[in-house]
Every structure is written in structure tokens, then in C-alpha cells.
mmCIF file of C-alpha atoms in Angstrom:
data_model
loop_
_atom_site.group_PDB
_atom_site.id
_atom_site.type_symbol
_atom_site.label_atom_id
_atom_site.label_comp_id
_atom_site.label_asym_id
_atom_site.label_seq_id
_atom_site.Cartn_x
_atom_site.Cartn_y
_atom_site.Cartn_z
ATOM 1 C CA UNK A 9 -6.907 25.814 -18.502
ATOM 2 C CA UNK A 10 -5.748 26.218 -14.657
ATOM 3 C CA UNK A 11 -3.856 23.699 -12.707
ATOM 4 C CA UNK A 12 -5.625 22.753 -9.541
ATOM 5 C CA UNK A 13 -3.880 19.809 -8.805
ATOM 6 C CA UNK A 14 -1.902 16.529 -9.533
ATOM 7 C CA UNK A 15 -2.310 13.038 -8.896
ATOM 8 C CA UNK A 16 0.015 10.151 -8.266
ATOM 9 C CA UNK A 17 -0.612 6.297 -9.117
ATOM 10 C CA UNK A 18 0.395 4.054 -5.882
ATOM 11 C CA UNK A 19 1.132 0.486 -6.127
ATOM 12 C CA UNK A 20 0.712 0.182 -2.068
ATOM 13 C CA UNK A 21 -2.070 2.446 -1.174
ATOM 14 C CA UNK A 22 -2.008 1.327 2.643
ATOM 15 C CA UNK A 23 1.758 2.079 2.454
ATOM 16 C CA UNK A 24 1.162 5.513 0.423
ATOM 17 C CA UNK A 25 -1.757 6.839 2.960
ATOM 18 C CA UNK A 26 0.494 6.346 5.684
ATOM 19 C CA UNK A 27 3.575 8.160 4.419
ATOM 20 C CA UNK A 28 1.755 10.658 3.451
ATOM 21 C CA UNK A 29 -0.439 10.752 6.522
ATOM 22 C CA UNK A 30 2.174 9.816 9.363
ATOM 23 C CA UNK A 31 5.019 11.011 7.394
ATOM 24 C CA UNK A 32 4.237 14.451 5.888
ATOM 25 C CA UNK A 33 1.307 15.285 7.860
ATOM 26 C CA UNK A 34 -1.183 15.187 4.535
ATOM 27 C CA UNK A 35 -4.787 14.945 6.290
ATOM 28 C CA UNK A 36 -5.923 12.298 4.371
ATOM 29 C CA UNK A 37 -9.313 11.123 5.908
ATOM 30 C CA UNK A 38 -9.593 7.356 3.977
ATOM 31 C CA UNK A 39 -9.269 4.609 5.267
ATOM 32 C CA UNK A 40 -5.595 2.577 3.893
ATOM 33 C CA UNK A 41 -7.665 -0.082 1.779
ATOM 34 C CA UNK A 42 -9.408 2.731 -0.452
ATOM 35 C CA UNK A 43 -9.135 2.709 -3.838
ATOM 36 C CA UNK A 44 -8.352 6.291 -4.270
ATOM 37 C CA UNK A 45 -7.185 9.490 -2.049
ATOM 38 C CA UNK A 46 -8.824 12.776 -3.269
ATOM 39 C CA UNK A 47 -7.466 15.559 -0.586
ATOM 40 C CA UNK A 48 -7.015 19.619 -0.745
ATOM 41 C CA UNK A 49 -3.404 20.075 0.830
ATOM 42 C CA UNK A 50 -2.646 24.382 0.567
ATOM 43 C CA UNK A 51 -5.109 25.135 -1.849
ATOM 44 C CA UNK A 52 -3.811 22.251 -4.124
ATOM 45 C CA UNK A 53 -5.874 19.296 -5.020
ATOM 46 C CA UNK A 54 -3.859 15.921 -4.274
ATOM 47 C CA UNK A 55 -4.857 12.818 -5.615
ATOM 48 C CA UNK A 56 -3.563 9.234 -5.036
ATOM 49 C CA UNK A 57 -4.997 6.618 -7.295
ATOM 50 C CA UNK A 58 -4.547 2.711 -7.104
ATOM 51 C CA UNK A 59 -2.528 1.923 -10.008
ATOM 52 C CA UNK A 60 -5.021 -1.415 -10.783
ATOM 53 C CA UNK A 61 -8.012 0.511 -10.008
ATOM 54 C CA UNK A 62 -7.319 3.760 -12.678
ATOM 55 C CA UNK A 63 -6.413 0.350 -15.215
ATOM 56 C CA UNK A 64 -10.108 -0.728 -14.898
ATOM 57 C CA UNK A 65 -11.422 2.845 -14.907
ATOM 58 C CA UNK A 66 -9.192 3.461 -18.023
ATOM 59 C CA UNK A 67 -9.232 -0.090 -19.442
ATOM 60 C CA UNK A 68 -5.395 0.444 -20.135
ATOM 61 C CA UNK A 69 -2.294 -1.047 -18.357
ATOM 62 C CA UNK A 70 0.739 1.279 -17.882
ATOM 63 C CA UNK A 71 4.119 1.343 -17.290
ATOM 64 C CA UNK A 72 5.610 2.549 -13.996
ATOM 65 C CA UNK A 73 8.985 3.169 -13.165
ATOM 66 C CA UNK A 74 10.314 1.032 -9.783
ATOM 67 C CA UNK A 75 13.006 2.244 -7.318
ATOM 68 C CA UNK A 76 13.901 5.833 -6.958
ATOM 69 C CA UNK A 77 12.897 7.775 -9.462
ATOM 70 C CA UNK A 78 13.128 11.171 -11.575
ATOM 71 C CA UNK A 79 9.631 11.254 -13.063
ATOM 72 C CA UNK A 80 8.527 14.437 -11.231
ATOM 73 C CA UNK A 81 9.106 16.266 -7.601
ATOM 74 C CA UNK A 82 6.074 16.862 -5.285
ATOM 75 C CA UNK A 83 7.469 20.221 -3.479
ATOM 76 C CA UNK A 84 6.735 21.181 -0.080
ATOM 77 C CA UNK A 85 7.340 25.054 1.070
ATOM 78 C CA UNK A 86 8.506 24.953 4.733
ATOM 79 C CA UNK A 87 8.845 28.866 6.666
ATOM 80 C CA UNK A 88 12.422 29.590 6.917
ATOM 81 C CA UNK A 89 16.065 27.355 6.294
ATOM 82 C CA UNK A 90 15.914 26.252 10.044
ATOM 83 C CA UNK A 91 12.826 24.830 9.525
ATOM 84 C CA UNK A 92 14.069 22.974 6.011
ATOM 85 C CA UNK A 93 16.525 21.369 8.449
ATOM 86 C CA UNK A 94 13.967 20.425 10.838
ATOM 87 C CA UNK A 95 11.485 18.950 8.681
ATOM 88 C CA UNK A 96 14.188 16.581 7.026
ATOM 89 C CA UNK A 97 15.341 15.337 10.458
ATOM 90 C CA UNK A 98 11.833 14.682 11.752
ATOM 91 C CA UNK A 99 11.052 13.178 8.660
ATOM 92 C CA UNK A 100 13.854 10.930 7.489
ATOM 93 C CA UNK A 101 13.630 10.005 11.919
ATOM 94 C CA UNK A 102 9.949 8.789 10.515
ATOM 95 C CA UNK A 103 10.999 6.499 7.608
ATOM 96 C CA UNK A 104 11.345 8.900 4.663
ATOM 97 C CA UNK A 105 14.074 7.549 2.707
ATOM 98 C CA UNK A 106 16.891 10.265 2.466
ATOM 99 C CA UNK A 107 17.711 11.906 -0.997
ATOM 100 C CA UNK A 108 20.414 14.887 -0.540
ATOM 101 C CA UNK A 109 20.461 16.732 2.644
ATOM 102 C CA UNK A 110 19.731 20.843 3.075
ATOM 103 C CA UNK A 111 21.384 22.413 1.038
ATOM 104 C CA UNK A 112 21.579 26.276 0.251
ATOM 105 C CA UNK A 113 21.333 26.568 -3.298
ATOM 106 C CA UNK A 114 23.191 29.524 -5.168
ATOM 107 C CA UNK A 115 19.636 30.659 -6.457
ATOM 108 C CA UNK A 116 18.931 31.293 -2.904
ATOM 109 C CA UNK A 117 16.501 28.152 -1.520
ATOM 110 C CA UNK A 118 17.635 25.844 1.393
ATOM 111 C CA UNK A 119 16.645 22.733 -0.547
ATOM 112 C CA UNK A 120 16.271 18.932 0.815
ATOM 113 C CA UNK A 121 15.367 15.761 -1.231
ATOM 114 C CA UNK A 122 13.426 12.249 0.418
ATOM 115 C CA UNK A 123 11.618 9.886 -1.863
ATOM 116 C CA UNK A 124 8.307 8.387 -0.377
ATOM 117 C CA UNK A 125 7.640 4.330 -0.005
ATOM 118 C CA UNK A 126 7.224 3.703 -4.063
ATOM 119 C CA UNK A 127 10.427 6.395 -4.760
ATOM 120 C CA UNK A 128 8.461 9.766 -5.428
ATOM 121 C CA UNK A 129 10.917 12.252 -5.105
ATOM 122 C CA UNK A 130 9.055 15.158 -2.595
ATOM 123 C CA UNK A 131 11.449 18.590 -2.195
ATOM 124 C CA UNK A 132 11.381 20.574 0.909
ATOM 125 C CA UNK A 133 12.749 23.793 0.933
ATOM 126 C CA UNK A 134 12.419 27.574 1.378
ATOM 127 C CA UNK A 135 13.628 31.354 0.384
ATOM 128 C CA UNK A 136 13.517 32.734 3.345
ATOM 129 C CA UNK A 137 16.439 32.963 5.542
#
């Protein structure tokens, strides 16, 4: 098997498209009332998927954690440390919600944390100095 991508289960898809869209500069081409986002961002398929829509599709409720939460990073590779630095000010300046500021790890990445609208944790970072 090969991974060739991930998906995430929104509560708030207008919210989520936005974020995503505005935010982090995904080119997400629905509209904010779909019912799901299927996009290629780097070579990696992203998926968004309204939680109440992937129910009926499954015919299965789930669980889903609220706030902040540690379920899994999306990570985001950014050119050098400056531009780690950048990217958190322009996007915490656009609503991201702030996580842990850059940071230069002792394994050698600059490293920054935000969580999206619904408390994703997404990384930005990089290796080169």
C-alpha cells in the first residue's frame, strides 16, 4: 500500500474551506456549502469531509474530539527558518489560533504550531537554515 493522502472530518465546512483557503493558501476550488473538499496540495491528496455527510455515507456516527486537540499534525514545509517566522506572523495576523511560536529544535528544524477553526494542530517548519 502507498499513502497518497489524508483526510480530515469538519464540523464547519464553510469555516474549514476558508482557513484553509484564506488562511494557508490551500487552492480549494468548492464552493463553502459543499459537502466534501477533494484537493492535490504538493503532490499530496487532501481531503475534507462533512462530518454528517461521511455518517450517511458510512451509516455510522463517530466521536470527535472538541477544542484543541492532539489527534494528529497536518505539517507544512516552508524554505528556510526566516520564512518559518514569516509564515506564523502572516498567519496567526489572519486568524490562525497560535500554538507555540518558532522554535529551533535541537534535531535541527525551526518548528511553529497553530491549530485551525475546529483545533487541528498544522506544523510549519523547516531544516534549512
Amino acid at each position: 500500500m502507498k499513502l497518497e493522502g489524508f483526510g480530515i472530518f469538519v464540523e464547519d465546512m464553510a469555516v474549514m474551506v476558508r482557513f484553509y483557503r484564506d488562511v494557508l493558501g490551500f487552492a480549494i476550488k468548492e464552493s463553502e456549502n459543499t459537502a466534501n473538499v477533494y484537493l492535490e496540495k504538493d503532490g499530496t491528496l487532501f481531503l475534507m469531509f462533512g462530518r454528517k455527510d461521511f455518517e450517511a455515507m458510512a451509516g455510522k456516527s463517530f466521536g470527535y474530539a472538541k477544542g484543541v486537540n492532539g489527534h494528529y499534525e497536518i505539517a507544512l514545509g516552508v524554505e528556510n527558518f526566516a520564512a518559518v517566522d514569516e509564515a506564523y506572523r502572516e498567519v496567526t495576523k489572519k486568524g490562525a489560533k497560535p500554538i507555540m511560536e518558532p522554535t529551533t529544535e535541537p534535531w535541527g528544524q525551526r518548528t511553529c504550531y497553530i491549530a485551525d477553526p475546529e483545533g487541528n494542530l498544522v506544523e510549519i517548519g523547516s531544516f534549512v537554515e
